[in-house]
Amino acid sequence: MAVNVIMGDITRVKADAIVNAANTSLLGGGGVDGAIHRAAGPELLAACRPLGGCRTGEAKITPGFKLPARYVIHTPGPIWRGGDRGEAQLLDNSYRNSLRLADENGCETVAFPSISTGVYGYPLEQAAAVAMNAVTCGLRECRSVRDVTFVCFDARTEAAYRRALARLGPAE
Ligand code: ADP
């Protein structure tokens, strides 16, 4: 069981599943969502259409099509509205539900982007702490997932996730 932090482009990661910080329509958007749809090809949008959207904090799975990843797990994280609108719980749900869905589909390796800290405005340090806690707790419930990687797009994000990982201590 391992949790890793790297800097990179999640569309190039060869994990069994990569997670998409989607919006509730599941019909594509900007940021990492746009990058994933571009790299996967138009079949991804065609696979998302019949799913009928996804509620914030829930997760849905599709094939990865042209991506090196076998699956894409789509989860809309919360939009930051000041912190007292259930954002932390919803972000925790996004990570745990994505991990559970990966596990139910037999995935061993899963890669996450920094959900909600782009356009959705979730403060980075707080988001990293929620993400790290959710993933380490969620991993204990998994039967097949053994390896989770946070793929950070910039150095500031990578540093925040490294700090959050270090705070867990040497056991993880
Ligand atoms: P949200 O709407 O959930 O905030 P964004 O896509 O706006 O989602 O941002 C989430 C994070 O994903 C940000 O840290 C952004 O820099 C990062 N990101 C953007 N493109 C990529 C990519 N290709 N690989 C990994 N992370 C990415």
PDB file of C-alpha atoms and ligand atoms in Angstrom:
ATOM      1  CA  MET A   1       0.000   0.000   0.000  1.00  0.00           C
ATOM      2  CA  ALA A   2       1.547   3.289  -1.053  1.00  0.00           C
ATOM      3  CA  VAL A   3       0.593   6.918  -1.516  1.00  0.00           C
ATOM      4  CA  ASN A   4       2.808   8.976  -3.817  1.00  0.00           C
ATOM      5  CA  VAL A   5       2.983  12.591  -4.919  1.00  0.00           C
ATOM      6  CA  ILE A   6       4.428  13.551  -8.305  1.00  0.00           C
ATOM      7  CA  MET A   7       4.371  16.606 -10.531  1.00  0.00           C
ATOM      8  CA  GLY A   8       3.043  15.954 -14.002  1.00  0.00           C
ATOM      9  CA  ASP A   9       0.216  15.723 -16.499  1.00  0.00           C
ATOM     10  CA  ILE A  10      -2.382  13.144 -15.444  1.00  0.00           C
ATOM     11  CA  THR A  11      -3.349  12.437 -19.068  1.00  0.00           C
ATOM     12  CA  ARG A  12       0.070  10.785 -19.508  1.00  0.00           C
ATOM     13  CA  VAL A  13      -0.098   8.572 -16.425  1.00  0.00           C
ATOM     14  CA  LYS A  14      -0.382   4.850 -17.018  1.00  0.00           C
ATOM     15  CA  ALA A  15      -2.538   3.932 -14.020  1.00  0.00           C
ATOM     16  CA  ASP A  16      -5.430   1.467 -14.070  1.00  0.00           C
ATOM     17  CA  ALA A  17      -7.687   4.460 -13.403  1.00  0.00           C
ATOM     18  CA  ILE A  18      -7.203   8.207 -13.492  1.00  0.00           C
ATOM     19  CA  VAL A  19      -9.703  10.457 -11.755  1.00  0.00           C
ATOM     20  CA  ASN A  20     -11.231  13.447 -13.515  1.00  0.00           C
ATOM     21  CA  ALA A  21     -12.167  16.590 -11.578  1.00  0.00           C
ATOM     22  CA  ALA A  22     -15.360  16.849 -13.615  1.00  0.00           C
ATOM     23  CA  ASN A  23     -18.413  19.088 -13.370  1.00  0.00           C
ATOM     24  CA  THR A  24     -21.897  17.757 -12.635  1.00  0.00           C
ATOM     25  CA  SER A  25     -22.880  17.648 -16.314  1.00  0.00           C
ATOM     26  CA  LEU A  26     -20.021  15.215 -17.101  1.00  0.00           C
ATOM     27  CA  LEU A  27     -19.990  16.821 -20.539  1.00  0.00           C
ATOM     28  CA  GLY A  28     -16.497  18.269 -20.335  1.00  0.00           C
ATOM     29  CA  GLY A  29     -15.065  21.563 -19.164  1.00  0.00           C
ATOM     30  CA  GLY A  30     -11.760  23.353 -18.726  1.00  0.00           C
ATOM     31  CA  GLY A  31      -8.687  22.509 -16.686  1.00  0.00           C
ATOM     32  CA  VAL A  32      -7.916  18.860 -16.114  1.00  0.00           C
ATOM     33  CA  ASP A  33     -11.365  17.860 -17.428  1.00  0.00           C
ATOM     34  CA  GLY A  34     -10.681  19.472 -20.808  1.00  0.00           C
ATOM     35  CA  ALA A  35      -7.204  17.918 -20.952  1.00  0.00           C
ATOM     36  CA  ILE A  36      -8.583  14.434 -20.216  1.00  0.00           C
ATOM     37  CA  HIS A  37     -11.303  14.724 -22.879  1.00  0.00           C
ATOM     38  CA  ARG A  38      -8.790  15.985 -25.463  1.00  0.00           C
ATOM     39  CA  ALA A  39      -6.354  13.166 -24.759  1.00  0.00           C
ATOM     40  CA  ALA A  40      -9.004  10.416 -24.568  1.00  0.00           C
ATOM     41  CA  GLY A  41     -10.705  11.432 -27.811  1.00  0.00           C
ATOM     42  CA  PRO A  42     -14.374  12.015 -28.668  1.00  0.00           C
ATOM     43  CA  GLU A  43     -15.437   8.542 -27.516  1.00  0.00           C
ATOM     44  CA  LEU A  44     -15.097   9.780 -23.941  1.00  0.00           C
ATOM     45  CA  LEU A  45     -17.804  12.412 -24.361  1.00  0.00           C
ATOM     46  CA  ALA A  46     -19.996   9.824 -26.104  1.00  0.00           C
ATOM     47  CA  ALA A  47     -19.545   7.497 -23.108  1.00  0.00           C
ATOM     48  CA  CYS A  48     -20.324  10.285 -20.624  1.00  0.00           C
ATOM     49  CA  ARG A  49     -23.528  11.500 -22.307  1.00  0.00           C
ATOM     50  CA  PRO A  50     -25.765   8.559 -21.341  1.00  0.00           C
ATOM     51  CA  LEU A  51     -24.562   8.712 -17.703  1.00  0.00           C
ATOM     52  CA  GLY A  52     -26.935  11.629 -17.081  1.00  0.00           C
ATOM     53  CA  GLY A  53     -24.503  13.738 -15.069  1.00  0.00           C
ATOM     54  CA  CYS A  54     -23.172  13.136 -11.572  1.00  0.00           C
ATOM     55  CA  ARG A  55     -23.871  14.756  -8.212  1.00  0.00           C
ATOM     56  CA  THR A  56     -21.102  16.586  -6.366  1.00  0.00           C
ATOM     57  CA  GLY A  57     -19.057  14.097  -4.325  1.00  0.00           C
ATOM     58  CA  GLU A  58     -20.312  11.062  -6.259  1.00  0.00           C
ATOM     59  CA  ALA A  59     -18.349   9.247  -8.979  1.00  0.00           C
ATOM     60  CA  LYS A  60     -18.959   7.482 -12.313  1.00  0.00           C
ATOM     61  CA  ILE A  61     -16.630   5.355 -14.437  1.00  0.00           C
ATOM     62  CA  THR A  62     -15.918   5.110 -18.158  1.00  0.00           C
ATOM     63  CA  PRO A  63     -13.199   3.513 -20.260  1.00  0.00           C
ATOM     64  CA  GLY A  64     -10.063   5.589 -20.889  1.00  0.00           C
ATOM     65  CA  PHE A  65     -10.207   5.215 -24.682  1.00  0.00           C
ATOM     66  CA  LYS A  66      -6.994   6.762 -26.130  1.00  0.00           C
ATOM     67  CA  LEU A  67      -5.515   7.466 -22.694  1.00  0.00           C
ATOM     68  CA  PRO A  68      -2.798   5.219 -21.278  1.00  0.00           C
ATOM     69  CA  ALA A  69      -5.173   4.631 -18.333  1.00  0.00           C
ATOM     70  CA  ARG A  70      -7.735   1.818 -18.614  1.00  0.00           C
ATOM     71  CA  TYR A  71     -10.520   3.788 -16.878  1.00  0.00           C
ATOM     72  CA  VAL A  72     -11.510   7.369 -16.135  1.00  0.00           C
ATOM     73  CA  ILE A  73     -13.422   7.969 -12.914  1.00  0.00           C
ATOM     74  CA  HIS A  74     -15.361  11.215 -13.097  1.00  0.00           C
ATOM     75  CA  THR A  75     -16.158  13.062  -9.877  1.00  0.00           C
ATOM     76  CA  PRO A  76     -17.380  16.621  -9.460  1.00  0.00           C
ATOM     77  CA  GLY A  77     -15.697  18.148  -6.421  1.00  0.00           C
ATOM     78  CA  PRO A  78     -17.354  20.965  -4.488  1.00  0.00           C
ATOM     79  CA  ILE A  79     -17.200  24.607  -5.513  1.00  0.00           C
ATOM     80  CA  TRP A  80     -15.628  26.542  -2.608  1.00  0.00           C
ATOM     81  CA  ARG A  81     -18.221  28.854  -1.042  1.00  0.00           C
ATOM     82  CA  GLY A  82     -16.368  29.914   2.100  1.00  0.00           C
ATOM     83  CA  GLY A  83     -16.076  26.576   3.878  1.00  0.00           C
ATOM     84  CA  ASP A  84     -19.325  26.281   5.830  1.00  0.00           C
ATOM     85  CA  ARG A  85     -21.400  24.783   3.018  1.00  0.00           C
ATOM     86  CA  GLY A  86     -20.247  21.204   3.507  1.00  0.00           C
ATOM     87  CA  GLU A  87     -17.275  21.587   1.180  1.00  0.00           C
ATOM     88  CA  ALA A  88     -14.878  19.410   3.230  1.00  0.00           C
ATOM     89  CA  GLN A  89     -17.362  16.538   3.459  1.00  0.00           C
ATOM     90  CA  LEU A  90     -18.131  16.756  -0.254  1.00  0.00           C
ATOM     91  CA  LEU A  91     -14.443  16.760  -1.164  1.00  0.00           C
ATOM     92  CA  ASP A  92     -13.864  13.779   1.135  1.00  0.00           C
ATOM     93  CA  ASN A  93     -16.775  12.014  -0.611  1.00  0.00           C
ATOM     94  CA  SER A  94     -15.230  12.661  -4.041  1.00  0.00           C
ATOM     95  CA  TYR A  95     -11.981  10.956  -3.065  1.00  0.00           C
ATOM     96  CA  ARG A  96     -13.581   8.043  -1.190  1.00  0.00           C
ATOM     97  CA  ASN A  97     -16.273   7.322  -3.796  1.00  0.00           C
ATOM     98  CA  SER A  98     -13.695   7.453  -6.607  1.00  0.00           C
ATOM     99  CA  LEU A  99     -11.403   5.077  -4.755  1.00  0.00           C
ATOM    100  CA  ARG A 100     -14.275   2.673  -4.003  1.00  0.00           C
ATOM    101  CA  LEU A 101     -15.363   2.659  -7.652  1.00  0.00           C
ATOM    102  CA  ALA A 102     -11.779   1.945  -8.754  1.00  0.00           C
ATOM    103  CA  ASP A 103     -11.618  -0.900  -6.267  1.00  0.00           C
ATOM    104  CA  GLU A 104     -14.962  -2.360  -7.402  1.00  0.00           C
ATOM    105  CA  ASN A 105     -13.544  -2.418 -10.933  1.00  0.00           C
ATOM    106  CA  GLY A 106     -10.424  -4.304  -9.924  1.00  0.00           C
ATOM    107  CA  CYS A 107      -7.970  -1.428 -10.267  1.00  0.00           C
ATOM    108  CA  GLU A 108      -4.620  -1.722  -8.518  1.00  0.00           C
ATOM    109  CA  THR A 109      -3.246   1.739  -9.317  1.00  0.00           C
ATOM    110  CA  VAL A 110      -5.191   5.009  -9.226  1.00  0.00           C
ATOM    111  CA  ALA A 111      -4.071   8.564 -10.011  1.00  0.00           C
ATOM    112  CA  PHE A 112      -5.838  11.670  -8.697  1.00  0.00           C
ATOM    113  CA  PRO A 113      -5.505  15.322  -9.694  1.00  0.00           C
ATOM    114  CA  SER A 114      -5.935  18.034  -7.064  1.00  0.00           C
ATOM    115  CA  ILE A 115      -9.747  18.054  -7.114  1.00  0.00           C
ATOM    116  CA  SER A 116     -11.486  21.434  -6.635  1.00  0.00           C
ATOM    117  CA  THR A 117      -8.329  23.567  -6.234  1.00  0.00           C
ATOM    118  CA  GLY A 118      -8.433  25.026  -9.759  1.00  0.00           C
ATOM    119  CA  VAL A 119     -11.466  26.903 -11.033  1.00  0.00           C
ATOM    120  CA  TYR A 120     -13.531  25.625  -8.065  1.00  0.00           C
ATOM    121  CA  GLY A 121     -11.346  27.670  -5.692  1.00  0.00           C
ATOM    122  CA  TYR A 122     -10.888  25.276  -2.763  1.00  0.00           C
ATOM    123  CA  PRO A 123      -7.919  26.526  -0.646  1.00  0.00           C
ATOM    124  CA  LEU A 124      -4.949  24.349  -1.532  1.00  0.00           C
ATOM    125  CA  GLU A 125      -3.579  23.482   1.927  1.00  0.00           C
ATOM    126  CA  GLN A 126      -7.013  22.513   3.224  1.00  0.00           C
ATOM    127  CA  ALA A 127      -7.821  20.510   0.095  1.00  0.00           C
ATOM    128  CA  ALA A 128      -4.527  18.605   0.329  1.00  0.00           C
ATOM    129  CA  ALA A 129      -5.231  17.652   3.949  1.00  0.00           C
ATOM    130  CA  VAL A 130      -8.737  16.404   3.100  1.00  0.00           C
ATOM    131  CA  ALA A 131      -7.427  14.506   0.065  1.00  0.00           C
ATOM    132  CA  MET A 132      -4.612  12.796   1.946  1.00  0.00           C
ATOM    133  CA  ASN A 133      -6.850  11.793   4.849  1.00  0.00           C
ATOM    134  CA  ALA A 134      -9.609  10.476   2.573  1.00  0.00           C
ATOM    135  CA  VAL A 135      -7.217   8.427   0.455  1.00  0.00           C
ATOM    136  CA  THR A 136      -5.261   6.887   3.326  1.00  0.00           C
ATOM    137  CA  CYS A 137      -8.484   5.954   5.156  1.00  0.00           C
ATOM    138  CA  GLY A 138     -10.167   4.770   1.950  1.00  0.00           C
ATOM    139  CA  LEU A 139      -7.200   2.604   0.958  1.00  0.00           C
ATOM    140  CA  ARG A 140      -7.643   0.527   4.100  1.00  0.00           C
ATOM    141  CA  GLU A 141     -11.094  -0.528   2.827  1.00  0.00           C
ATOM    142  CA  CYS A 142      -9.809  -1.485  -0.631  1.00  0.00           C
ATOM    143  CA  ARG A 143      -9.284  -5.050  -1.780  1.00  0.00           C
ATOM    144  CA  SER A 144      -7.510  -4.403  -5.084  1.00  0.00           C
ATOM    145  CA  VAL A 145      -6.229  -0.818  -5.037  1.00  0.00           C
ATOM    146  CA  ARG A 146      -2.726  -0.787  -3.587  1.00  0.00           C
ATOM    147  CA  ASP A 147      -1.165   2.320  -5.035  1.00  0.00           C
ATOM    148  CA  VAL A 148      -2.485   5.898  -5.194  1.00  0.00           C
ATOM    149  CA  THR A 149      -0.619   8.759  -6.858  1.00  0.00           C
ATOM    150  CA  PHE A 150      -1.488  12.453  -6.604  1.00  0.00           C
ATOM    151  CA  VAL A 151      -0.498  14.001  -9.918  1.00  0.00           C
ATOM    152  CA  CYS A 152       0.108  17.700  -9.300  1.00  0.00           C
ATOM    153  CA  PHE A 153       0.221  20.071 -12.240  1.00  0.00           C
ATOM    154  CA  ASP A 154       2.454  22.735 -10.672  1.00  0.00           C
ATOM    155  CA  ALA A 155       5.160  23.042  -8.025  1.00  0.00           C
ATOM    156  CA  ARG A 156       2.937  24.836  -5.500  1.00  0.00           C
ATOM    157  CA  THR A 157       0.370  22.041  -5.612  1.00  0.00           C
ATOM    158  CA  GLU A 158       3.056  19.388  -5.406  1.00  0.00           C
ATOM    159  CA  ALA A 159       4.576  21.074  -2.315  1.00  0.00           C
ATOM    160  CA  ALA A 160       1.187  21.222  -0.568  1.00  0.00           C
ATOM    161  CA  TYR A 161       0.482  17.519  -1.192  1.00  0.00           C
ATOM    162  CA  ARG A 162       4.008  16.578  -0.076  1.00  0.00           C
ATOM    163  CA  ARG A 163       3.467  18.477   3.171  1.00  0.00           C
ATOM    164  CA  ALA A 164       0.104  16.780   3.709  1.00  0.00           C
ATOM    165  CA  LEU A 165       1.714  13.378   3.077  1.00  0.00           C
ATOM    166  CA  ALA A 166       4.579  14.138   5.468  1.00  0.00           C
ATOM    167  CA  ARG A 167       2.091  15.106   8.195  1.00  0.00           C
ATOM    168  CA  LEU A 168       0.685  11.561   8.105  1.00  0.00           C
ATOM    169  CA  GLY A 169       4.004  10.302   9.425  1.00  0.00           C
ATOM    170  CA  PRO A 170       6.300   7.498   8.306  1.00  0.00           C
ATOM    171  CA  ALA A 171       3.673   4.709   8.612  1.00  0.00           C
ATOM    172  CA  GLU A 172       1.904   5.552   5.331  1.00  0.00           C
TER     173      GLU A 172
HETATM  174  P1  ADP B   1     -11.694  22.054 -10.363  1.00  0.00           P
HETATM  175  O1  ADP B   1     -12.830  22.578 -11.206  1.00  0.00           O
HETATM  176  O2  ADP B   1     -12.055  20.786  -9.625  1.00  0.00           O
HETATM  177  O3  ADP B   1     -11.083  23.109  -9.489  1.00  0.00           O
HETATM  178  P2  ADP B   1      -9.499  22.280 -12.333  1.00  0.00           P
HETATM  179  O4  ADP B   1      -9.287  21.419 -13.526  1.00  0.00           O
HETATM  180  O5  ADP B   1      -9.822  23.716 -12.554  1.00  0.00           O
HETATM  181  O6  ADP B   1     -10.630  21.538 -11.448  1.00  0.00           O
HETATM  182  O7  ADP B   1      -8.210  22.211 -11.405  1.00  0.00           O
HETATM  183  C1  ADP B   1      -7.892  21.109 -10.591  1.00  0.00           C
HETATM  184  C2  ADP B   1      -6.383  20.913 -10.583  1.00  0.00           C
HETATM  185  O8  ADP B   1      -5.997  20.203 -11.763  1.00  0.00           O
HETATM  186  C3  ADP B   1      -5.557  22.194 -10.582  1.00  0.00           C
HETATM  187  O9  ADP B   1      -4.480  22.056  -9.666  1.00  0.00           O
HETATM  188  C4  ADP B   1      -5.027  22.266 -12.026  1.00  0.00           C
HETATM  189  O10 ADP B   1      -3.789  22.959 -12.089  1.00  0.00           O
HETATM  190  C5  ADP B   1      -4.832  20.799 -12.293  1.00  0.00           C
HETATM  191  N1  ADP B   1      -4.660  20.359 -13.679  1.00  0.00           N
HETATM  192  C6  ADP B   1      -4.986  20.986 -14.838  1.00  0.00           C
HETATM  193  N2  ADP B   1      -4.624  20.224 -15.901  1.00  0.00           N
HETATM  194  C7  ADP B   1      -4.040  19.102 -15.404  1.00  0.00           C
HETATM  195  C8  ADP B   1      -3.438  17.927 -15.974  1.00  0.00           C
HETATM  196  N3  ADP B   1      -3.366  17.745 -17.298  1.00  0.00           N
HETATM  197  N4  ADP B   1      -2.931  16.977 -15.126  1.00  0.00           N
HETATM  198  C9  ADP B   1      -3.003  17.115 -13.782  1.00  0.00           C
HETATM  199  N5  ADP B   1      -3.557  18.201 -13.190  1.00  0.00           N
HETATM  200  C10 ADP B   1      -4.076  19.167 -13.990  1.00  0.00           C
END
